[in-house]
mmCIF file of C-alpha atoms in Angstrom:
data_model
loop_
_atom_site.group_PDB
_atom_site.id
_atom_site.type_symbol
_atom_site.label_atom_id
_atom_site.label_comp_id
_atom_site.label_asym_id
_atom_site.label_seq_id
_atom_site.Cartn_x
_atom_site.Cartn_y
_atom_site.Cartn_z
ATOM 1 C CA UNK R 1 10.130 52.314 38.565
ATOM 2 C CA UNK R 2 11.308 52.275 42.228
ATOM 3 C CA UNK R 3 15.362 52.652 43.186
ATOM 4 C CA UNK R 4 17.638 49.671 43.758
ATOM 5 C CA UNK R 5 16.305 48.287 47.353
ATOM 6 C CA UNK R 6 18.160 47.838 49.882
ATOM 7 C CA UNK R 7 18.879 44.647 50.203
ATOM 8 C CA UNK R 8 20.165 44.831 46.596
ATOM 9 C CA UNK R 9 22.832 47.418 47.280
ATOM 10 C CA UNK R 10 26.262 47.040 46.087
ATOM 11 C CA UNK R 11 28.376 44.479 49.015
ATOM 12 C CA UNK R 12 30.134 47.808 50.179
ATOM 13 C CA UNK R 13 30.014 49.840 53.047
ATOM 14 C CA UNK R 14 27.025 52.026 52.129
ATOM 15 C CA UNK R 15 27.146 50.165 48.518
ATOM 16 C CA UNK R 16 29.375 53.319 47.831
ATOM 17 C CA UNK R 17 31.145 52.590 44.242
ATOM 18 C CA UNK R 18 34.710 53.207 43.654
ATOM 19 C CA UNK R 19 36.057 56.501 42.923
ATOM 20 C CA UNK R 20 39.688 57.571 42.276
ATOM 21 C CA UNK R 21 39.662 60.524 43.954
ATOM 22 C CA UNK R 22 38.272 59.486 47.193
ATOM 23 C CA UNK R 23 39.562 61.354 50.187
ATOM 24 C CA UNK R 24 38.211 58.911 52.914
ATOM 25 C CA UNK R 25 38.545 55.404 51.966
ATOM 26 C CA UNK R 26 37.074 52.566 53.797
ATOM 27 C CA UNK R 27 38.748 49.192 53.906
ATOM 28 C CA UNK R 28 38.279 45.951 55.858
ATOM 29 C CA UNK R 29 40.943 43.752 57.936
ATOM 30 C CA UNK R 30 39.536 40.201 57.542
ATOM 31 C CA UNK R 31 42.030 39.191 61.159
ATOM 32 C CA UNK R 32 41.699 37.469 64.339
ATOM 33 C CA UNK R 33 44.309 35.852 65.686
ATOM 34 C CA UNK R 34 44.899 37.756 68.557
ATOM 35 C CA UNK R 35 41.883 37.322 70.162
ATOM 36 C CA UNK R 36 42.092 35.660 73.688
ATOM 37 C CA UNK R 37 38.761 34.330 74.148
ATOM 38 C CA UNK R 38 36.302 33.923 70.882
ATOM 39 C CA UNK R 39 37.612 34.177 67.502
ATOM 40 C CA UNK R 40 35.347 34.971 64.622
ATOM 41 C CA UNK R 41 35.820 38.968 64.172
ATOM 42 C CA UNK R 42 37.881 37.713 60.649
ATOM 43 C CA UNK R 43 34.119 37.610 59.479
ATOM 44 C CA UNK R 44 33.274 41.173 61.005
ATOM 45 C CA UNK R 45 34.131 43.380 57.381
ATOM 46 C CA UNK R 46 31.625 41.420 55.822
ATOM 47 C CA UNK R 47 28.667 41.772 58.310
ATOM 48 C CA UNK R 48 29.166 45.498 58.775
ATOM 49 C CA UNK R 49 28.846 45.883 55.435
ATOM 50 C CA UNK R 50 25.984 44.214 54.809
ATOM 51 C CA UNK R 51 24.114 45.637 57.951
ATOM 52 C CA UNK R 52 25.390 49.193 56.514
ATOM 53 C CA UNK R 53 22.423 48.762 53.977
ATOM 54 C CA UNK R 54 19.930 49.960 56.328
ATOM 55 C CA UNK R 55 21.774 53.558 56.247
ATOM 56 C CA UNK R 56 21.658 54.031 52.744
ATOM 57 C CA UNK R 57 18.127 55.871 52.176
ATOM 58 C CA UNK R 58 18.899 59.004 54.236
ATOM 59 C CA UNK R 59 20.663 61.992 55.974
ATOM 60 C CA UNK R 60 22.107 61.856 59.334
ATOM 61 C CA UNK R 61 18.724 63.716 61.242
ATOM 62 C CA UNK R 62 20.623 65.612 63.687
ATOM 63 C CA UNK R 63 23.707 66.754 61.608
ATOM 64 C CA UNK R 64 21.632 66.798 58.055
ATOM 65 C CA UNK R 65 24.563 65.803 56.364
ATOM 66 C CA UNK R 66 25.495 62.276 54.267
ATOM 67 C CA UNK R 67 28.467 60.015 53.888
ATOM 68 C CA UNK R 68 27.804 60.468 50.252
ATOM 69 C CA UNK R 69 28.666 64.187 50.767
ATOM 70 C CA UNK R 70 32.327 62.799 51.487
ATOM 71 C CA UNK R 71 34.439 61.611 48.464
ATOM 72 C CA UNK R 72 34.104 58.048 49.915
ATOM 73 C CA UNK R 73 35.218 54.844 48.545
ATOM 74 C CA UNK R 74 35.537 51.412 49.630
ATOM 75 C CA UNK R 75 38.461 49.516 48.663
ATOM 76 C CA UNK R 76 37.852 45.791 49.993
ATOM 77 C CA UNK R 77 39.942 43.961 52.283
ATOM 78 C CA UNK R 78 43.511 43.677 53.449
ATOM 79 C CA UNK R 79 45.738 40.881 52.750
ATOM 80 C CA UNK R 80 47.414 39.604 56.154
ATOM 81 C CA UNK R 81 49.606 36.540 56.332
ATOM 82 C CA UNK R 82 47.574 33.915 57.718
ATOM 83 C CA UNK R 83 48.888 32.184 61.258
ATOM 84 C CA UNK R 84 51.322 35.237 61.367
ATOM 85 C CA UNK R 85 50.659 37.803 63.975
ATOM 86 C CA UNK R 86 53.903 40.066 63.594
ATOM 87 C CA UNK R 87 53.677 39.847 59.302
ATOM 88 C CA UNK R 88 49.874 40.571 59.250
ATOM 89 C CA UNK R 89 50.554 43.784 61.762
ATOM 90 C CA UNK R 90 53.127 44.820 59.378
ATOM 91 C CA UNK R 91 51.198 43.967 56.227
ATOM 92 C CA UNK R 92 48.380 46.010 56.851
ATOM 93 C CA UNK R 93 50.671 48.795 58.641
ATOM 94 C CA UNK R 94 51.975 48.852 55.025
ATOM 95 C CA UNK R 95 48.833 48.933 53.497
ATOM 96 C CA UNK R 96 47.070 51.713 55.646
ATOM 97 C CA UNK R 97 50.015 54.325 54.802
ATOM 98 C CA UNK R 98 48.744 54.331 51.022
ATOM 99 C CA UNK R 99 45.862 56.475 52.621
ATOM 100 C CA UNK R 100 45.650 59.976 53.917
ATOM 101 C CA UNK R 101 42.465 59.007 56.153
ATOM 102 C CA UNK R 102 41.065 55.314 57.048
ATOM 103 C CA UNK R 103 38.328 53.961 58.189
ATOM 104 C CA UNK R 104 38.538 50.478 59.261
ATOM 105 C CA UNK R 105 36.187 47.614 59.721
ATOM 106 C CA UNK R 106 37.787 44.858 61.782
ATOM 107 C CA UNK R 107 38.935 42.443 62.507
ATOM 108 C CA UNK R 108 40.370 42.380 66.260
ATOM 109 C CA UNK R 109 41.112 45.149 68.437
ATOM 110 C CA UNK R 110 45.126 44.558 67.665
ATOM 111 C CA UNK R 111 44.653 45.936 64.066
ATOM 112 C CA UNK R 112 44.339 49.386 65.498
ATOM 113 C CA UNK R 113 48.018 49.209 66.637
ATOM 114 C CA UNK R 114 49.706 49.205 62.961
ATOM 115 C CA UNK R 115 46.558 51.407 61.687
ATOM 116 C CA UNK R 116 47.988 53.995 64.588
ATOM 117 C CA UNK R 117 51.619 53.921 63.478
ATOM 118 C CA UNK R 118 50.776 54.178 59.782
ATOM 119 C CA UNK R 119 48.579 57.298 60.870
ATOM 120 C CA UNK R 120 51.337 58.742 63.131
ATOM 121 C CA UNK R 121 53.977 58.599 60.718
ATOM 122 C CA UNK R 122 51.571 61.303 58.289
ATOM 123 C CA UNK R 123 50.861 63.274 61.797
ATOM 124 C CA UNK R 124 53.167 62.605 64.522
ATOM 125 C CA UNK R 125 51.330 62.125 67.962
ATOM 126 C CA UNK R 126 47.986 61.112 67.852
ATOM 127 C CA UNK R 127 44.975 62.044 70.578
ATOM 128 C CA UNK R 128 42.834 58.888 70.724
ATOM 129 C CA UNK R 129 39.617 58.043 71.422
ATOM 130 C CA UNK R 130 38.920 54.718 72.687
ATOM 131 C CA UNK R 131 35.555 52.976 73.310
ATOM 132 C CA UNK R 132 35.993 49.864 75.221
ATOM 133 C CA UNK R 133 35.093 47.834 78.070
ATOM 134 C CA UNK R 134 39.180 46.783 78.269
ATOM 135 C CA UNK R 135 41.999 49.006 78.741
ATOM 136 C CA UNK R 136 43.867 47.165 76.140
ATOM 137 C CA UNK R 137 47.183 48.388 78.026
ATOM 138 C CA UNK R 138 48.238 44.794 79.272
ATOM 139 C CA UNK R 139 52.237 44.517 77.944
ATOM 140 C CA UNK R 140 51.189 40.671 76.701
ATOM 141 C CA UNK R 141 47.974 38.621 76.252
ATOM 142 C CA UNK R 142 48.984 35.223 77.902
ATOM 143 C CA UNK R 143 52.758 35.487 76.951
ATOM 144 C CA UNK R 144 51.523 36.959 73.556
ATOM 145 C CA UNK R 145 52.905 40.382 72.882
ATOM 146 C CA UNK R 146 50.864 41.500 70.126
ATOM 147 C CA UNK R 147 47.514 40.886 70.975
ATOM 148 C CA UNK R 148 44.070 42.627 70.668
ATOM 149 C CA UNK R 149 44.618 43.617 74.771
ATOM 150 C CA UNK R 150 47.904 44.818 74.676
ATOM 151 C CA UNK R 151 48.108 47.204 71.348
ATOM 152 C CA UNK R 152 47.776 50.437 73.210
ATOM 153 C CA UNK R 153 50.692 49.378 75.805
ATOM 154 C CA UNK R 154 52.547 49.046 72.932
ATOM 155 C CA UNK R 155 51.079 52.439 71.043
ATOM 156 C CA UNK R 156 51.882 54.604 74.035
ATOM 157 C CA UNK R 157 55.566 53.270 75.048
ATOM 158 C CA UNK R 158 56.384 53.977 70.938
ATOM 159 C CA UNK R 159 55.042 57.516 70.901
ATOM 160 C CA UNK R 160 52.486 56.968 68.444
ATOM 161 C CA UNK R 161 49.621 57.946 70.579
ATOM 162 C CA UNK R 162 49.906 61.001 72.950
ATOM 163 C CA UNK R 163 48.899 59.492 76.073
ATOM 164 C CA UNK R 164 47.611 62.555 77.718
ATOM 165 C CA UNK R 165 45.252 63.245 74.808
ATOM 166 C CA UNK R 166 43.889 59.878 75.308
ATOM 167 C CA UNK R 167 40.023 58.510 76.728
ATOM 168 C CA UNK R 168 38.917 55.768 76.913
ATOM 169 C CA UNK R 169 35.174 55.027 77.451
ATOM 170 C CA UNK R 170 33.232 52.324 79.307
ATOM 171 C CA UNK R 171 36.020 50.184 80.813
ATOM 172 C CA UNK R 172 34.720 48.272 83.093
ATOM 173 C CA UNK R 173 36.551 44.520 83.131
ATOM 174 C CA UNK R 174 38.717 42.520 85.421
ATOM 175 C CA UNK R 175 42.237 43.661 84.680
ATOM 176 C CA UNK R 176 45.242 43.689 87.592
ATOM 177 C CA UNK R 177 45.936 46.475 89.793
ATOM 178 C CA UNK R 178 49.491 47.839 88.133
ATOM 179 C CA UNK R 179 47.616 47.391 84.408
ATOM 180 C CA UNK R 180 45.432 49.850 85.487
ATOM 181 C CA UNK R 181 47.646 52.450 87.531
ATOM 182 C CA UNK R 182 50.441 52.454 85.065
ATOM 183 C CA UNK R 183 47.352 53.627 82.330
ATOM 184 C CA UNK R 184 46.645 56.510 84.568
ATOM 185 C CA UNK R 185 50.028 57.034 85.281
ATOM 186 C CA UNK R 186 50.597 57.424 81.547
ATOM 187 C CA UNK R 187 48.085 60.387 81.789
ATOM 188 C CA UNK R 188 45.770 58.613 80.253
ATOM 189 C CA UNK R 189 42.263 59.398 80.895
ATOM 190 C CA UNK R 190 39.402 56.754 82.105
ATOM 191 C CA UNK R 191 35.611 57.149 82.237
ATOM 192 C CA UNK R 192 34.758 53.570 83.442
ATOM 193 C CA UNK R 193 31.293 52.397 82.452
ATOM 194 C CA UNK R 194 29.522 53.038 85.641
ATOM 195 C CA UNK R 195 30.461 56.435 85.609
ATOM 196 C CA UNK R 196 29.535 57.092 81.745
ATOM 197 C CA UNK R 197 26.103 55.882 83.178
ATOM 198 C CA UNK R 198 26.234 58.226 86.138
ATOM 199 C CA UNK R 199 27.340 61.145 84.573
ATOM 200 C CA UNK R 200 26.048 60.972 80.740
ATOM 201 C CA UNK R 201 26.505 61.233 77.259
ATOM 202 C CA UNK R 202 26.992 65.360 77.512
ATOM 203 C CA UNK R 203 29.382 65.428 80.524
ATOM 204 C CA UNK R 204 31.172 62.496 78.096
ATOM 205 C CA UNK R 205 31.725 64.090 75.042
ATOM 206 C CA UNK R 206 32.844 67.595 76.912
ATOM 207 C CA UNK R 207 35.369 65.480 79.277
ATOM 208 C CA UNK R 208 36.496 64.215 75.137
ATOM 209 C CA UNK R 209 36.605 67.283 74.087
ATOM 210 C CA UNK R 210 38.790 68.792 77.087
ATOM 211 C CA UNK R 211 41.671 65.860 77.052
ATOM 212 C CA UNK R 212 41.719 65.743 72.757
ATOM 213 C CA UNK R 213 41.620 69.557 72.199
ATOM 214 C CA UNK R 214 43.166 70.506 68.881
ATOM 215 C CA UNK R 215 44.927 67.600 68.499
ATOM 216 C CA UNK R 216 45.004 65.226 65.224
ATOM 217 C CA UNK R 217 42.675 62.151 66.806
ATOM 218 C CA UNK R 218 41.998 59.069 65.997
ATOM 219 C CA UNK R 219 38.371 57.148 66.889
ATOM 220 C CA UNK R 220 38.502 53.637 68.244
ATOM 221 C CA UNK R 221 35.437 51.932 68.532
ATOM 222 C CA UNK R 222 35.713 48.824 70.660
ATOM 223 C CA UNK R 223 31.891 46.973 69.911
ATOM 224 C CA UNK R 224 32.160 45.429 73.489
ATOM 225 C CA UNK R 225 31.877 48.901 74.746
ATOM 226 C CA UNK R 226 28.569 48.315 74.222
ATOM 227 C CA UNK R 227 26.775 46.581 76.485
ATOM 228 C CA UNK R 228 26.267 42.098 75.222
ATOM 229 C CA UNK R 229 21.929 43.135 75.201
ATOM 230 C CA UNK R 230 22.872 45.993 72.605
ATOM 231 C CA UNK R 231 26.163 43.859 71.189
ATOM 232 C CA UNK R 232 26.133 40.026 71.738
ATOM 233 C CA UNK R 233 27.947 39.026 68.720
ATOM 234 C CA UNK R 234 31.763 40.238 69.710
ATOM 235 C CA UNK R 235 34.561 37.755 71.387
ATOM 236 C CA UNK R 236 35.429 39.272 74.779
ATOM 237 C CA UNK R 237 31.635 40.209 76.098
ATOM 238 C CA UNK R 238 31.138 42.221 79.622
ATOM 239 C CA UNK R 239 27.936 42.924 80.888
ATOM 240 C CA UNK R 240 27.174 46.693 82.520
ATOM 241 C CA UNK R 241 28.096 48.613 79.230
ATOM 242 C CA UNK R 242 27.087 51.479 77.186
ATOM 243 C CA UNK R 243 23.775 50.907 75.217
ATOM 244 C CA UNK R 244 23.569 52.233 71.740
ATOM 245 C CA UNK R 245 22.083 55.322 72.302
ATOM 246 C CA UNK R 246 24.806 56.231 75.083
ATOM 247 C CA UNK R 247 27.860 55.756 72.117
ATOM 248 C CA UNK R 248 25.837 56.986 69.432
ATOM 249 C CA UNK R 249 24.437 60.088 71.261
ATOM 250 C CA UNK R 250 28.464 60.819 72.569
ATOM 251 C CA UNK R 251 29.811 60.621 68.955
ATOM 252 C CA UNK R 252 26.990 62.853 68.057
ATOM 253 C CA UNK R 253 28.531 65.834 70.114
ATOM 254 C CA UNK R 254 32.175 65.214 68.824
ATOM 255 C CA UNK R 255 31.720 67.966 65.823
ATOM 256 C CA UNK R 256 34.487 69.759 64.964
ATOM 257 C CA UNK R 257 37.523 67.826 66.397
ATOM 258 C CA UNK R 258 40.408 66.799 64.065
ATOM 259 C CA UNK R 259 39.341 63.351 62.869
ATOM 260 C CA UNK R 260 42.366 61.269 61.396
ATOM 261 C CA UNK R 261 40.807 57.934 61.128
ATOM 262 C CA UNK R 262 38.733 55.974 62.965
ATOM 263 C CA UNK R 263 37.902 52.067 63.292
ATOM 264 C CA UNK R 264 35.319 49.389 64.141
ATOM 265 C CA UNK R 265 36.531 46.698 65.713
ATOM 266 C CA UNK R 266 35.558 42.812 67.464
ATOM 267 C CA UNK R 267 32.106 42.073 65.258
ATOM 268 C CA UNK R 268 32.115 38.553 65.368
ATOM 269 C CA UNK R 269 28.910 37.718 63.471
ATOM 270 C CA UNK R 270 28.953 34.038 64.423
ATOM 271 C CA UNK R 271 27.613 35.174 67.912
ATOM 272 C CA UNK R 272 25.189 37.748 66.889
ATOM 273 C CA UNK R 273 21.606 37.786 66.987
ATOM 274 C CA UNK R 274 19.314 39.159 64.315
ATOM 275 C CA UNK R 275 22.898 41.545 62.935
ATOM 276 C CA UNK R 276 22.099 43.674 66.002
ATOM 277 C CA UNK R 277 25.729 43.629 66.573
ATOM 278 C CA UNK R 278 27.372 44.169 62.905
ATOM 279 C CA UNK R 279 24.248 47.256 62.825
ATOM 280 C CA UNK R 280 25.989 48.855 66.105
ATOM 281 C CA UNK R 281 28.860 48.821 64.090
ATOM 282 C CA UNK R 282 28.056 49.924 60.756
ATOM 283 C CA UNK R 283 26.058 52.563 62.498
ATOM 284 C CA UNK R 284 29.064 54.179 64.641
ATOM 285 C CA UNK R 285 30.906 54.584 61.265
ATOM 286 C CA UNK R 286 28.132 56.132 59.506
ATOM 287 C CA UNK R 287 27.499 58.235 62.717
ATOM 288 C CA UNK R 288 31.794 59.137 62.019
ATOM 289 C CA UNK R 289 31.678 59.873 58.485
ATOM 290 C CA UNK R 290 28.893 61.810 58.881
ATOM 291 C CA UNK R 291 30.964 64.129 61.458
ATOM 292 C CA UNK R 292 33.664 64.365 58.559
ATOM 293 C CA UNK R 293 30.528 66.000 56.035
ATOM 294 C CA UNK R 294 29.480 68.326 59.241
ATOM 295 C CA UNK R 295 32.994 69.274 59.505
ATOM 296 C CA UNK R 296 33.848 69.612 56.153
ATOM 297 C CA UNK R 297 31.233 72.693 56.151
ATOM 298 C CA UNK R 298 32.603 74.505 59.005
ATOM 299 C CA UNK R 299 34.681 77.625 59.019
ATOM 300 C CA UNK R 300 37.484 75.806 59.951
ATOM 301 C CA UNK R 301 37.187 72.837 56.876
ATOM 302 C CA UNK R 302 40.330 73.864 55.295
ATOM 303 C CA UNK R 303 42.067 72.011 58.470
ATOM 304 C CA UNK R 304 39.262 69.463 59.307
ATOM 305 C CA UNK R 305 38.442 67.947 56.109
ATOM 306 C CA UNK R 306 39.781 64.417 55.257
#
């Protein structure tokens, strides 16, 4: 008799069950209110999840290692309080602190900003890692404070993120002159898209590598990095971005740094085409957690495991 197929996998991430003593947990933030264009990423857990099926039959071919080498579980969704931007942030900032390393399937980008300061209060400063095609360092979103474009203004002025142990990858929209300088002025440190293309995925990860060092980090993935051919289905779409194999191959060369958590972010299925989208996403968390199984073999595992 054959194994369960794929398509008849449990409805988690990897159709991993539970287990209680799970050292990376994986959890979903069903929220979108603060997007400022589409809306629809509320539905993004879901379709990650189910595109995560195709990843189940295998090891990672360059690393050889598994997300079921990890003591991984999946523990559903988040409550937030619906219509309420401030009591979801603080609801799920309450939520993430339960766990000693996250993984997040969102939701909008403005879940990463209580995700941060639940992670920060465990490790103090945090390097970051930010895939994006926005700086996401605007102080408001149309007179909105907390919004999915503004979570990182708010991250750095609170000390949660060290901003000179911060990258961000693939920016490449309209934003205002003193947005932009007062990022840089932060320290923070910019590879706009055109340059990622220029300069590739090698020059990338060792420019990562350089500004995170030693450093606890955290792993944003923004899916409108990504370029709308490789990721149509997200709210805030900008042509001239990374293709798949640009993020995927620069994750790939991350080994060994101090992963703290990491999120997906901005799937909005609704505008997807054939899951192409919710599959980028599910596959840059798979392409994580199977970092954390590398890792957790190296000399230096005592520090670097989850």
């Amino acid at each position: 008799m054959s194994g369960t197929p794929t398509f008849a996998a449990p409805p988690t991430f990897l159709g991993v069950v539970p287990r209680a003593d799970a050292a990376v947990v994986v959890a979903g933030v069903p929220f979108d209110i603060g997007t400022t264009n589409r809306s629809g990423a509320r539905f993004g857990p879901s379709a990650i999840r189910h595109a995560s099926r195709m990843l189940i039959d295998g090891e990672h071919p360059a690393h050889w290692t598994s997300p079921v080498d990890l003591p991984l579980a999946d523990v559903g969704d988040f409550a937030i309080a619906l219509g309420d931007i401030a009591a979801s942030l603080k609801l799920i900032e309450e939520q993430a602190s339960a766990y000693a390393h996250l993984v997040t399937l969102g939701g909008d980008h403005g879940i990463t900003l209580p995700l941060l300061r639940a992670c920060a209060k465990r490790r103090g400063p945090l390097a970051l890692i930010h895939f994006d095609a926005h700086v996401d360092t605007w102080p408001d979103n149309f007179g909105q404070p907390y919004a999915h474009g503004s979570m990182f203004y708010h991250a750095i002025n609170e000390g949660v993120v060290d901003a000179r142990r911060m990258i961000q990858i693939g920016i490449r929209s309209p934003v205002q002159r003193e947005v932009y300088d007062w990022t840089l002025g932060q320290g923070v440190t910019i590879v706009a898209a055109q340059e990622a293309h220029e300069i590739g995925p090698a020059a990338i990860a060792s420019r990562i590598v350089e500004v995170v060092g030693d450093a606890p980090v955290y792993l944003t993935f923004d899916v409108d990095a990504l370029d709308p051919a490789f990721a149509p289905g997200t709210g805030t779409p900008e042509i001239g971005g990374l293709a798949t194999w640009q993020a995927q191959s620069i994750i790939r060369k991350l080994a060994g740094l101090n992963f703290v958590g990491m999120d997906v972010v901005e799937v909005a299925p609704a505008y997807d085409v054939s899951e192409i989208t919710a599959l980028a996403g599910a596959t840059m968390v798979w392409e994580y957690l199977c970092l954390l199984a590398a890792s957790a073999g190296s000399p230096h595992s005592a520090a670097r495991s989850p």
